[in-house]
Coordinates of C-alpha atoms and ligand atoms in Angstrom, one line a residue:
M1 CA 22.0 96.9 -6.4
S2 CA 18.8 95.1 -5.7
A3 CA 18.3 92.7 -2.8
A4 CA 17.9 89.8 -5.3
D5 CA 21.3 90.7 -6.9
K6 CA 23.1 90.8 -3.6
G7 CA 21.9 87.2 -2.9
D8 CA 20.9 88.2 0.7
T9 CA 17.3 87.3 0.1
Q10 CA 15.3 84.6 -1.6
V11 CA 12.6 87.0 -2.6
V12 CA 12.2 89.0 -5.8
R13 CA 10.3 92.3 -5.2
I14 CA 7.9 92.9 -8.0
G15 CA 5.9 95.7 -9.5
V16 CA 3.1 94.9 -11.9
I17 CA 2.3 97.7 -14.4
G18 CA -1.1 97.3 -15.9
A19 CA -3.7 95.3 -13.9
G20 CA -6.5 95.1 -16.5
N21 CA -8.1 91.9 -17.8
W22 CA -4.9 90.0 -18.1
G23 CA -2.6 91.9 -15.7
K24 CA -4.8 91.0 -12.8
N25 CA -4.0 87.3 -13.3
L26 CA -0.3 88.2 -13.1
V27 CA -0.9 90.2 -10.0
R28 CA -2.6 87.2 -8.4
N29 CA 0.3 84.9 -9.2
F30 CA 3.1 87.2 -8.1
A31 CA 1.2 87.9 -4.9
T32 CA 1.1 84.2 -3.9
L33 CA 4.2 82.7 -5.5
P34 CA 7.0 81.5 -3.2
G35 CA 10.1 83.7 -3.8
S36 CA 8.0 86.6 -5.0
K37 CA 6.8 89.7 -3.1
L38 CA 4.2 91.9 -4.7
S39 CA 5.5 95.4 -3.9
Y40 CA 3.6 97.6 -6.3
V41 CA 0.6 97.5 -8.6
C42 CA 0.4 100.4 -11.1
D43 CA -2.6 101.2 -13.2
L44 CA -4.0 104.4 -14.8
N45 CA -7.5 103.3 -14.1
E46 CA -8.9 104.5 -10.8
K47 CA -11.4 101.7 -10.4
T48 CA -8.7 99.1 -11.0
R49 CA -6.5 100.8 -8.4
Q50 CA -9.4 100.7 -5.9
S51 CA -10.0 97.0 -6.5
M52 CA -6.2 96.2 -6.3
T53 CA -5.9 98.1 -3.0
A54 CA -8.7 96.1 -1.5
L55 CA -7.4 92.8 -2.8
Y56 CA -3.7 93.3 -2.1
P57 CA -3.2 95.5 1.0
Q58 CA 0.5 94.4 1.1
A59 CA 1.2 96.2 -2.1
T60 CA 1.6 99.9 -2.8
V61 CA -0.9 100.8 -5.5
V62 CA 0.1 103.8 -7.7
D63 CA -0.9 105.5 -11.0
R64 CA 2.5 106.4 -12.3
I65 CA 5.2 104.0 -13.5
D66 CA 7.9 106.4 -12.1
A67 CA 6.9 105.5 -8.6
V68 CA 7.6 101.9 -9.3
L69 CA 10.8 102.4 -11.4
S70 CA 12.4 104.9 -9.0
D71 CA 12.2 102.6 -6.0
P72 CA 15.5 100.8 -5.6
A73 CA 13.8 98.1 -3.6
V74 CA 11.9 96.9 -6.7
D75 CA 13.9 94.1 -8.4
A76 CA 11.6 93.3 -11.3
V77 CA 8.8 94.8 -13.3
V78 CA 5.9 92.9 -15.0
I79 CA 4.3 94.8 -17.8
A80 CA 0.7 94.1 -18.9
V81 CA -0.3 97.4 -20.5
E82 CA -1.8 97.5 -24.0
A83 CA 0.7 96.3 -26.7
P84 CA 1.4 99.7 -28.3
E85 CA 2.8 100.8 -24.9
H86 CA 5.1 97.8 -24.3
Y87 CA 8.2 99.3 -25.8
R88 CA 8.0 102.6 -24.0
V89 CA 7.3 101.0 -20.6
A90 CA 9.8 98.1 -21.0
K91 CA 12.5 100.5 -22.1
A92 CA 12.0 102.7 -19.0
A93 CA 12.0 99.6 -16.8
L94 CA 15.3 98.3 -18.3
L95 CA 16.9 101.8 -18.1
A96 CA 15.9 101.8 -14.4
G97 CA 17.8 98.5 -14.0
K98 CA 14.8 96.3 -13.4
H99 CA 14.4 92.7 -14.6
T100 CA 11.6 93.0 -17.0
Y101 CA 8.7 90.7 -18.0
V102 CA 6.7 92.0 -20.9
E103 CA 3.4 90.6 -22.1
K104 CA 3.2 89.4 -25.7
P105 CA 4.0 90.7 -28.3
L106 CA 7.2 92.1 -27.0
T107 CA 6.8 95.3 -29.1
L108 CA 5.0 96.2 -32.3
R109 CA 8.3 96.8 -34.3
S110 CA 11.2 94.4 -34.5
E111 CA 13.8 97.3 -34.2
E112 CA 12.3 98.2 -30.9
A113 CA 12.4 94.6 -29.7
V114 CA 16.1 94.3 -30.7
E115 CA 16.8 97.5 -28.8
L116 CA 15.1 96.0 -25.6
V117 CA 17.3 92.9 -26.0
Q118 CA 20.4 95.1 -26.2
L119 CA 19.3 97.2 -23.2
A120 CA 18.7 94.1 -21.1
A121 CA 22.2 92.8 -22.0
Q122 CA 23.9 96.1 -21.2
A123 CA 22.1 96.3 -17.9
G124 CA 22.7 92.7 -17.1
R125 CA 19.0 92.2 -16.5
K126 CA 16.6 89.4 -17.5
L127 CA 14.1 90.2 -20.3
M128 CA 11.2 87.8 -20.6
V129 CA 8.2 87.8 -23.0
G130 CA 4.8 86.4 -21.9
H131 CA 4.8 83.5 -24.5
L132 CA 2.5 81.6 -22.1
L133 CA 2.2 78.4 -24.1
E134 CA 5.9 77.7 -23.8
Y135 CA 5.1 77.0 -20.1
H136 CA 1.9 74.9 -20.8
P137 CA 2.4 71.4 -19.5
A138 CA 0.5 69.9 -22.5
V139 CA 2.7 71.9 -25.0
N140 CA 5.8 70.6 -23.1
Y141 CA 4.4 67.1 -23.3
M142 CA 4.1 67.5 -27.0
K143 CA 7.6 68.8 -27.2
D144 CA 8.9 65.8 -25.3
L145 CA 7.1 63.4 -27.7
I146 CA 9.0 65.1 -30.5
K147 CA 12.3 65.2 -28.8
T148 CA 12.3 61.6 -27.7
G149 CA 11.3 60.5 -31.2
K150 CA 8.1 58.8 -30.0
V151 CA 6.0 60.3 -32.8
G152 CA 8.6 60.0 -35.6
N153 CA 9.6 62.9 -37.8
P154 CA 7.3 66.0 -37.2
L155 CA 5.9 67.0 -40.6
Y156 CA 3.5 69.9 -40.0
L157 CA 1.4 71.7 -37.4
Y158 CA -1.8 73.6 -37.5
F159 CA -3.2 75.9 -34.9
Q160 CA -6.8 77.1 -34.4
R161 CA -7.4 80.0 -32.0
L162 CA -11.0 81.0 -32.5
N163 CA -13.8 82.6 -30.5
L164 CA -16.4 85.4 -30.6
G165 CA -14.4 88.3 -29.0
V166 CA -12.4 89.9 -27.4
V167 CA -12.4 92.3 -30.3
R168 CA -9.3 94.6 -30.0
K169 CA -9.2 98.2 -31.3
A170 CA -5.4 98.8 -31.3
E171 CA -4.3 95.6 -33.1
N172 CA -5.7 93.0 -35.4
A173 CA -6.4 89.3 -34.6
W174 CA -3.0 88.4 -36.0
W175 CA -1.0 90.5 -33.6
S176 CA -3.4 89.9 -30.7
L177 CA -3.8 86.1 -31.0
A178 CA -1.1 84.6 -33.2
P179 CA 2.0 85.4 -31.0
H180 CA 1.2 82.3 -29.0
D181 CA 1.0 80.0 -32.0
I182 CA 4.1 81.4 -33.6
S183 CA 6.0 81.0 -30.4
V184 CA 4.8 77.4 -30.1
A185 CA 5.6 76.5 -33.7
C186 CA 9.2 77.8 -33.2
Y187 CA 9.4 76.1 -29.8
L188 CA 8.2 72.7 -31.0
F189 CA 10.2 72.7 -34.3
E190 CA 13.2 74.4 -32.6
S191 CA 13.7 76.6 -35.6
E192 CA 12.3 79.7 -37.1
P193 CA 10.3 80.1 -40.3
V194 CA 11.9 81.2 -43.6
S195 CA 8.7 82.7 -45.1
V196 CA 5.2 83.7 -44.1
S197 CA 2.1 84.1 -46.1
A198 CA -1.1 85.4 -44.7
T199 CA -4.6 86.3 -45.8
G200 CA -7.4 87.8 -43.8
H201 CA -10.1 90.3 -43.7
A202 CA -11.3 93.3 -41.6
Y203 CA -15.1 92.9 -41.3
L204 CA -15.8 94.9 -38.2
Q205 CA -13.3 97.8 -38.1
K206 CA -11.5 99.4 -41.0
G207 CA -8.0 98.1 -41.4
I208 CA -8.1 95.7 -38.4
E209 CA -8.4 92.1 -39.5
D210 CA -10.8 90.0 -37.5
V211 CA -9.7 86.7 -39.1
V212 CA -6.3 85.6 -40.4
F213 CA -5.1 82.4 -42.1
A214 CA -1.3 82.3 -42.1
N215 CA 1.2 79.7 -43.3
L216 CA 4.7 79.6 -41.9
K217 CA 7.3 77.7 -43.9
F218 CA 10.5 76.3 -42.3
A219 CA 13.8 75.6 -44.1
D220 CA 13.5 71.8 -43.8
G221 CA 10.0 71.7 -45.5
R222 CA 8.0 71.7 -42.3
M223 CA 5.1 74.1 -42.0
A224 CA 2.7 75.6 -39.5
Q225 CA -0.7 76.8 -40.5
I226 CA -2.3 79.4 -38.1
H227 CA -6.0 80.3 -38.1
V228 CA -6.9 83.1 -35.7
S229 CA -10.2 84.9 -35.3
W230 CA -12.3 86.8 -32.8
L231 CA -15.3 86.5 -35.2
D232 CA -16.1 82.8 -35.1
P233 CA -19.0 80.8 -33.6
H234 CA -16.6 78.2 -32.0
K235 CA -14.4 78.6 -29.1
I236 CA -11.4 76.5 -30.2
R237 CA -7.9 76.3 -28.9
K238 CA -6.3 73.5 -30.7
I239 CA -2.9 72.4 -31.9
T240 CA -2.5 69.4 -34.3
L241 CA 0.8 67.9 -35.0
V242 CA 1.2 65.4 -37.9
S243 CA 4.3 63.3 -37.6
S244 CA 5.6 60.5 -39.7
Q245 CA 4.6 57.8 -37.1
K246 CA 1.9 59.4 -34.9
M247 CA -0.5 62.3 -34.9
V248 CA -1.1 64.4 -31.8
V249 CA -3.9 66.8 -30.9
L250 CA -3.8 69.3 -28.0
D251 CA -7.2 70.6 -27.2
D252 CA -6.9 73.3 -24.6
M253 CA -10.7 73.5 -24.1
E254 CA -10.6 70.1 -22.5
A255 CA -10.4 70.3 -18.7
S256 CA -8.1 67.4 -18.2
E257 CA -7.7 65.2 -21.3
K258 CA -5.9 67.8 -23.3
I259 CA -3.7 65.5 -25.4
R260 CA -4.7 62.7 -27.7
I261 CA -2.0 60.6 -29.5
Y262 CA -3.3 58.9 -32.6
D263 CA -1.4 55.9 -33.8
K264 CA -2.1 56.8 -37.4
G265 CA 0.1 57.3 -40.3
A266 CA 0.8 56.5 -43.9
E267 CA 3.8 54.8 -45.4
I268 CA 5.1 54.2 -48.9
R269 CA 6.6 50.8 -49.4
S270 CA 8.1 49.1 -52.4
V271 CA 5.9 46.4 -54.0
D272 CA 8.6 45.4 -56.4
S273 CA 11.5 47.1 -58.1
Y274 CA 9.0 49.1 -60.3
S275 CA 6.1 50.1 -58.1
E276 CA 5.3 51.4 -54.7
A277 CA 2.2 51.2 -52.5
I278 CA 0.8 53.6 -49.9
T279 CA -0.4 51.8 -46.8
L280 CA -2.5 53.6 -44.2
R281 CA -2.3 52.7 -40.5
T282 CA -4.9 53.4 -37.9
G283 CA -4.2 52.1 -34.4
D284 CA -5.1 53.1 -30.9
I285 CA -5.8 56.5 -29.4
L286 CA -3.8 57.2 -26.3
I287 CA -4.9 59.9 -23.8
P288 CA -1.9 60.4 -21.5
K289 CA -2.0 61.9 -18.1
V290 CA -0.7 65.5 -18.3
S291 CA -0.2 67.9 -15.4
T292 CA -3.0 70.3 -15.0
Q293 CA -0.9 73.0 -13.4
E294 CA -1.8 76.6 -14.4
P295 CA 0.5 77.6 -17.3
L296 CA 0.6 81.2 -16.0
Q297 CA 1.7 80.1 -12.6
L298 CA 4.5 78.1 -14.1
E299 CA 5.5 81.1 -16.3
C300 CA 5.6 83.5 -13.3
R301 CA 7.6 80.9 -11.3
H302 CA 10.1 80.6 -14.1
F303 CA 10.7 84.4 -14.1
V304 CA 11.2 84.5 -10.4
D305 CA 13.5 81.4 -10.3
A306 CA 15.5 82.7 -13.3
I307 CA 16.2 85.9 -11.3
L308 CA 17.0 84.2 -8.0
T309 CA 19.3 81.5 -9.6
D310 CA 20.5 83.6 -12.5
Q311 CA 19.4 81.0 -15.1
P312 CA 18.4 81.8 -18.7
I313 CA 14.9 82.6 -19.5
R314 CA 13.0 80.2 -21.9
S315 CA 10.9 82.9 -23.6
D316 CA 13.6 85.5 -23.6
G317 CA 14.1 88.7 -25.6
A318 CA 15.5 86.8 -28.6
D319 CA 12.4 84.7 -28.7
G320 CA 10.3 87.9 -28.5
V321 CA 12.2 89.4 -31.4
R322 CA 11.7 86.2 -33.5
V323 CA 7.9 86.3 -33.0
V324 CA 7.7 90.1 -33.7
R325 CA 9.6 89.5 -37.0
V326 CA 7.1 86.8 -38.0
L327 CA 4.2 89.1 -37.1
E328 CA 5.7 91.8 -39.2
A329 CA 6.2 89.5 -42.2
G330 CA 2.6 88.3 -41.8
S331 CA 1.4 91.9 -41.8
R332 CA 3.3 92.6 -45.0
S333 CA 1.9 89.5 -46.6
L334 CA -1.6 90.5 -45.5
A335 CA -1.1 93.9 -47.2
E336 CA 0.2 92.2 -50.3
G337 CA -2.8 89.9 -50.7
G338 CA -1.1 86.8 -49.2
A339 CA 2.2 86.9 -51.1
P340 CA 4.9 84.9 -49.3
V341 CA 7.3 87.2 -47.4
R342 CA 10.7 85.9 -46.8
L343 CA 12.5 86.3 -43.4
S344 CA 16.2 86.9 -43.5
Ligands
NAD401 N1 -0.5 85.9 -22.3 C1 -1.8 85.9 -22.6 O1 -2.4 84.9 -22.8 C2 -2.5 87.2 -22.7 C3 -3.9 87.3 -22.7 C4 -4.5 88.5 -22.8 C5 -3.8 89.6 -22.9 N2 -2.4 89.6 -22.9 C6 -1.6 90.8 -23.1 O2 -1.7 91.5 -21.9 C7 -1.6 92.9 -22.2 C8 -2.8 93.6 -21.5 O3 -4.0 93.1 -22.1 P1 -5.4 93.3 -21.3 O4 -6.4 92.5 -22.1 O5 -5.2 93.1 -19.9 O6 -5.7 94.8 -21.6 P2 -6.5 95.8 -20.7 O7 -6.8 97.0 -21.6 O8 -7.6 95.1 -20.0 O9 -5.5 96.2 -19.5 C9 -4.5 97.1 -19.7 C10 -4.3 97.9 -18.4 O10 -3.1 98.7 -18.5 C11 -3.4 99.9 -17.9 N3 -2.4 100.9 -18.4 C12 -2.2 101.3 -19.7 N4 -1.2 102.2 -19.8 C13 -0.7 102.3 -18.6 C14 0.4 103.0 -18.0 N5 1.2 103.8 -18.8 N6 0.7 102.9 -16.7 C15 -0.1 102.1 -15.9 N7 -1.2 101.4 -16.4 C16 -1.4 101.5 -17.7 C17 -4.8 100.3 -18.3 O11 -5.4 101.2 -17.4 C18 -5.5 98.9 -18.2 O12 -6.0 98.6 -16.9 C19 -1.6 93.0 -23.7 O13 -0.2 93.2 -24.0 C20 -2.1 91.7 -24.2 O14 -1.5 91.3 -25.4 C21 -1.8 88.4 -22.8

């Protein structure tokens, strides 16, 4: 039994596996968060290990995951290795009885994701997926606008996640970039799509799409359009929500004014008993004050707090399974030239 389980400490001892481009941000956060102790950093790359040893002398830096998993003093493991390795490393961590945080996507196959959820339940351990945007203050501001009815009935969303690079070799732009947008669409609509259609093209590497346009349909008629690309002149990170009363744009490239609420809409009203007229409304634009806290820090804190207080995880294993299923359906649709693929 780990120290965090026994309740005799307010510290979760953490091992981070994979300290590459993204993992190093996780290491930084877990090294400084209250309630977290960075015990291990594990990476196959020698240069990365050298730099981790210099930056975090408090941590043991190793090249084998067994060294982390076999130490009973480690309560939780954070996995930021390449996506094809997620399943293998996460399974080993759960079998070793560690609370486990896996970067997105949870796995590359939904059967594997389901197995991880079952393993976590059997072991009584937390399983969290790095759906970062569910912790983003601006996304949560948007969610609040929907929940409190301030924007009316949400109709549709569209996402743009575009840039030149980082070009991945093991996965296409859909699997690399869209997990965030899929997770936010489900999070904001509080439901999951019933069908996915996707078209895209592999321009740079055979069989690895650089650009994908996908459409997610929800049972109640809502939809979410996702455009992801690493072959684009613009760096865009935008979410647009069109609701019956207002329209909201989240621009993550803005330093502070990330949300704009447009008092715009269209209404159909009866002119007489035989005819209707469409009226357009354009009012003020509101730029609310939204917290600028780092989403990754909030996400890491959520993981630590959930372990210490035994609370549910927001982006839990079930959320991870849902996103992987949508990714799979999108892949099938891509292979079938954009035909809609139903999700059961
Ligand atoms: N949440 C986000 O916004 C976000 C952003 C970027 C990447 N990611 C995710 O983070 C993960 C890593 O991406 P990256 O860009 O940092 O990749 P990367 O290639 O830069 O880093 C991966 C690291 O894992 C190490 N590694 C691989 N297998 C290992 C093993 N068995 N044991 C120990 N170390 C191992 C590699 O040596 C490398 O340093 C991916 O799953 C990616 O999807 C998430």
